[in-house]
PDB file of C-alpha atoms in Angstrom:
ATOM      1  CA  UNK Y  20     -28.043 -13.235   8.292  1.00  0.00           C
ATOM      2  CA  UNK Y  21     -25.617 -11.111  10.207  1.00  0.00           C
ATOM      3  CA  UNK Y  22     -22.074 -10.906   9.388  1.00  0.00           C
ATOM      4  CA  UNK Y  23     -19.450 -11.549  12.084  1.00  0.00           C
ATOM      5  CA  UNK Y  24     -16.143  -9.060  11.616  1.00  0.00           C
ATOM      6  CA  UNK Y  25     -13.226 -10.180  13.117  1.00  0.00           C
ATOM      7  CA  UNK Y  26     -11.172  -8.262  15.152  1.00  0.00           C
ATOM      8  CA  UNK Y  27      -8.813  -7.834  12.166  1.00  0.00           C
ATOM      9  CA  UNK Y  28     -11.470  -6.143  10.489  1.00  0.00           C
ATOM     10  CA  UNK Y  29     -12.743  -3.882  12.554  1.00  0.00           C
ATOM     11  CA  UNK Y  30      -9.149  -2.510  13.581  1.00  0.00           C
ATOM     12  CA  UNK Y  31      -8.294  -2.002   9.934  1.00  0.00           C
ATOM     13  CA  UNK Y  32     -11.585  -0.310   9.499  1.00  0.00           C
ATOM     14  CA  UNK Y  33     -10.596   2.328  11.662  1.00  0.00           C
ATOM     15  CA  UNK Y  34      -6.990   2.880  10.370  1.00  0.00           C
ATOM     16  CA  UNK Y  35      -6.174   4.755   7.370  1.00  0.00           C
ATOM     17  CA  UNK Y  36      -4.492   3.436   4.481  1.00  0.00           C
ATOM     18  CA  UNK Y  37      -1.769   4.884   2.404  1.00  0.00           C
ATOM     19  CA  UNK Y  38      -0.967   3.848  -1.075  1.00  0.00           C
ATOM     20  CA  UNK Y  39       2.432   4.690  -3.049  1.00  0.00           C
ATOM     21  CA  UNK Y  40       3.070   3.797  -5.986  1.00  0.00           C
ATOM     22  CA  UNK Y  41       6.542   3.047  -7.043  1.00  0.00           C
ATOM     23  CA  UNK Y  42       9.052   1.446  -9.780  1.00  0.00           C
ATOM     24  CA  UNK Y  43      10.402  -1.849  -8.909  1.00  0.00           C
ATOM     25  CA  UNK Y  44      10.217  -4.055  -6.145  1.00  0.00           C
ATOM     26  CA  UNK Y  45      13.526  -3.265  -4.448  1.00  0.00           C
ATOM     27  CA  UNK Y  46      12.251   0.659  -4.707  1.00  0.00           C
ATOM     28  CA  UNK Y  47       8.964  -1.188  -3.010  1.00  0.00           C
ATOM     29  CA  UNK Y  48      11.355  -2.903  -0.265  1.00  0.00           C
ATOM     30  CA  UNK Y  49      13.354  -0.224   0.965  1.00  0.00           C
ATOM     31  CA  UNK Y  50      10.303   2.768   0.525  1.00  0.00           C
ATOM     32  CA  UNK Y  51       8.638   0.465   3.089  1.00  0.00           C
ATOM     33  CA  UNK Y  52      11.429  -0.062   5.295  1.00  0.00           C
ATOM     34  CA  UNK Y  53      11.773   3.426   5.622  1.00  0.00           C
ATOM     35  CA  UNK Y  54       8.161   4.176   5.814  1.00  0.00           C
ATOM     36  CA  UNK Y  55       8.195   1.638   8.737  1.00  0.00           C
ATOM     37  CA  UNK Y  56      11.003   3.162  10.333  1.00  0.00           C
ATOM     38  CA  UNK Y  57       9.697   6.761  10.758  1.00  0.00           C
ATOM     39  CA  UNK Y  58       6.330   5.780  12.013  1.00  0.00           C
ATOM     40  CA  UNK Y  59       4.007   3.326  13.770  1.00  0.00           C
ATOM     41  CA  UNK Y  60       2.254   1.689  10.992  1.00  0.00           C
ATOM     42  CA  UNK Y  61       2.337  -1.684   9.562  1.00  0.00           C
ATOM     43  CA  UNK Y  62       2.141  -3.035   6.039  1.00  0.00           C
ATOM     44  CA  UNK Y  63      -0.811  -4.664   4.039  1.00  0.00           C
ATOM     45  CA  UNK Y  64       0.410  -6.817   1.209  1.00  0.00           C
ATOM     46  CA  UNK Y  65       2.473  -5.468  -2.021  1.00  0.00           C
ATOM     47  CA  UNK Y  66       0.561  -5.423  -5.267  1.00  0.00           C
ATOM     48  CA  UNK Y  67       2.017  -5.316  -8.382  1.00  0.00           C
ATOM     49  CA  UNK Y  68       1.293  -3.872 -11.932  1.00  0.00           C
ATOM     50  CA  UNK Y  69       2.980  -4.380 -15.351  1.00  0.00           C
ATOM     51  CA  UNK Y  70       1.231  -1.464 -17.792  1.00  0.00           C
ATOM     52  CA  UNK Y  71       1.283  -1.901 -21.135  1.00  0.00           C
ATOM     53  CA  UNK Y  72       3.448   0.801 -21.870  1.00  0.00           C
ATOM     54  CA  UNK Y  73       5.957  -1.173 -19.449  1.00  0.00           C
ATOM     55  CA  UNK Y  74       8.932  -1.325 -22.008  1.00  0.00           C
ATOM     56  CA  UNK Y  75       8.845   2.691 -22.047  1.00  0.00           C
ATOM     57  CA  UNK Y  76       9.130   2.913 -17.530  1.00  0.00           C
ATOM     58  CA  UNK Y  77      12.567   3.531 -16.245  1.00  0.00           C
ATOM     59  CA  UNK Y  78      11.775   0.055 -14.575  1.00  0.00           C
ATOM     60  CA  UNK Y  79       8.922  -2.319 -16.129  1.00  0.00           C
ATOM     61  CA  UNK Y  80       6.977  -3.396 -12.675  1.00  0.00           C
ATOM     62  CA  UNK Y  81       4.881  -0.776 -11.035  1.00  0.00           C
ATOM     63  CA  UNK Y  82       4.148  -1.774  -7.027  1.00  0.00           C
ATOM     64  CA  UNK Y  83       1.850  -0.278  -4.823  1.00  0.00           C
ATOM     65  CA  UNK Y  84       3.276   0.295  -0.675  1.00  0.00           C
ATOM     66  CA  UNK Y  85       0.093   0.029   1.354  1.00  0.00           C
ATOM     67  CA  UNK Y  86       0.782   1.360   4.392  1.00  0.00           C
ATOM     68  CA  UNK Y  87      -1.467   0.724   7.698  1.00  0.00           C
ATOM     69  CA  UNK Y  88      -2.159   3.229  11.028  1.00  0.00           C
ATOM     70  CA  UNK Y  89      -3.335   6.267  12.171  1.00  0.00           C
ATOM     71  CA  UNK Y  90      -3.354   9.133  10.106  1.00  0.00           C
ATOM     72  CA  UNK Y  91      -0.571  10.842  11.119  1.00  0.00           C
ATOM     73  CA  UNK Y  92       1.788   7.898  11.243  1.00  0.00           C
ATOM     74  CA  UNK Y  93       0.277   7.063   7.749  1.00  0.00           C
ATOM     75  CA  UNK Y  94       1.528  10.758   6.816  1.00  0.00           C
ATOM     76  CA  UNK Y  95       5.088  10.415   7.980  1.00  0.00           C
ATOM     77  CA  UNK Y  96       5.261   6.652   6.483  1.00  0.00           C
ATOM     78  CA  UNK Y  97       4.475   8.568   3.683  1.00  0.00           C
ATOM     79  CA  UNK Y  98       6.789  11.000   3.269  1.00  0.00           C
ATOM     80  CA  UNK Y  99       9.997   8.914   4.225  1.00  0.00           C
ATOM     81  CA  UNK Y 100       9.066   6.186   1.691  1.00  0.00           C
ATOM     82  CA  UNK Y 101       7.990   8.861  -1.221  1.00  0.00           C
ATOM     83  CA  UNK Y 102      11.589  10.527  -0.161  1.00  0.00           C
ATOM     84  CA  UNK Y 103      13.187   7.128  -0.720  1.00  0.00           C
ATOM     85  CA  UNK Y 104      11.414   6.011  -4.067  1.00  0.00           C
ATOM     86  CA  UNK Y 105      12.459   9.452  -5.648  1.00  0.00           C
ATOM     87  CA  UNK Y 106      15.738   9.060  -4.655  1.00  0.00           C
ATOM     88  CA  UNK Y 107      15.988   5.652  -6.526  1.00  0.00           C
ATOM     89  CA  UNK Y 108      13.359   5.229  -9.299  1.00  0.00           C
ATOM     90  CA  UNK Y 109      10.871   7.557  -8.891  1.00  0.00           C
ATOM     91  CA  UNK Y 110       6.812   7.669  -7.810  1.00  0.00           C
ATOM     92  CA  UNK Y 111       3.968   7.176  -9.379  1.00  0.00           C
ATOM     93  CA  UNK Y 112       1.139   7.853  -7.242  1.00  0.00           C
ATOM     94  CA  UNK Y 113       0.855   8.405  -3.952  1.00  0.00           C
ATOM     95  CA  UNK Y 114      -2.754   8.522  -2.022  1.00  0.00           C
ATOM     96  CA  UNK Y 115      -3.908   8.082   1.516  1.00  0.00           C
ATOM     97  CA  UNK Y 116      -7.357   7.301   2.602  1.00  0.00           C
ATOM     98  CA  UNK Y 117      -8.667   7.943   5.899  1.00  0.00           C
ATOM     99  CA  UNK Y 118     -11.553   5.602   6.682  1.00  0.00           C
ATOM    100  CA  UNK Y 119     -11.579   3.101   4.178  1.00  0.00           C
ATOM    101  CA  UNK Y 120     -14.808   1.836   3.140  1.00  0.00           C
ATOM    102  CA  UNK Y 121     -15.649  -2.281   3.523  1.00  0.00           C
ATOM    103  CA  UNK Y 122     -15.196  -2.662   0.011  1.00  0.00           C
ATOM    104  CA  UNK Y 123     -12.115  -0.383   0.026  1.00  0.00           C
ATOM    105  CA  UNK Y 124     -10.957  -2.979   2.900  1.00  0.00           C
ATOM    106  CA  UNK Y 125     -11.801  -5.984   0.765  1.00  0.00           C
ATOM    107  CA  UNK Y 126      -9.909  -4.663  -2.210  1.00  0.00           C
ATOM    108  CA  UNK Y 127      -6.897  -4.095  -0.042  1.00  0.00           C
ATOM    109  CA  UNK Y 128      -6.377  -7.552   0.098  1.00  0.00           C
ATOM    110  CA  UNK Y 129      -5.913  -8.111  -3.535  1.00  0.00           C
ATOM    111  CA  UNK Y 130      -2.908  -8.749  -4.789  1.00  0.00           C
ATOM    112  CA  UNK Y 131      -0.862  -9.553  -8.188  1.00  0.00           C
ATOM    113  CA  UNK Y 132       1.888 -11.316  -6.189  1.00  0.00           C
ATOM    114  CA  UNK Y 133      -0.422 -14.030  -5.233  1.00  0.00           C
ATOM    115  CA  UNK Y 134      -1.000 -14.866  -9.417  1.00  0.00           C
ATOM    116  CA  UNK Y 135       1.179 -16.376 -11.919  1.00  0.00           C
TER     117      UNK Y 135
END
């Protein structure tokens, strides 16, 4: 049986994704409203992490940016929200991925937020 994609699907396929990692949710907020201000990309849902070491972090919630477009607007998104994060609580990881894979794409959609 053949799989339909959606339109959704196959435009995310070809975008690249870029992940950044930051401390705190209002580092989260305003690293993606600069990230969305110096480039054309858009914004997959937040995720969220609380490490076990968490007690130990200058702020106990770790969330992940994702950040949507081509690769050079990916790039820029990037580097204005990685500018902003370090000015306020820091980084933790920072990645960007080209062509995601399907299951890359699927995993993209997972998020903390949406559990207790």
């Amino acid at each position: 049986m053949e799989e339909k994609i959606s339109t959704e699907e196959r435009r995310s396929a070809e975008e690249a994704v870029g992940l950044l990692e930051v401390f705190g949710l209002t580092c989260a907020f305003l690293a993606a409203d600069a990230g969305c201000k110096a480039a054309d990309v858009r914004l997959e849902t937040f995720d969220k992490n609380k490490p076990a070491n968490a007690d130990s972090l200058p702020v106990p919630l770790l969330v992940t940016v994702k950040f949507r477009g081509s690769v050079a607007a990916v790039e820029a998104a990037m580097e204005a929200g990685e500018a902003v994060a370090k000015s306020l609580t820091g980084v933790v990881q920072r990645h960007i991925i080209a062509r995601p894979t399907t299951d890359t794409e699927k995993m993209l959609k997972v998020s903390a937020f949406d559990k207790n």
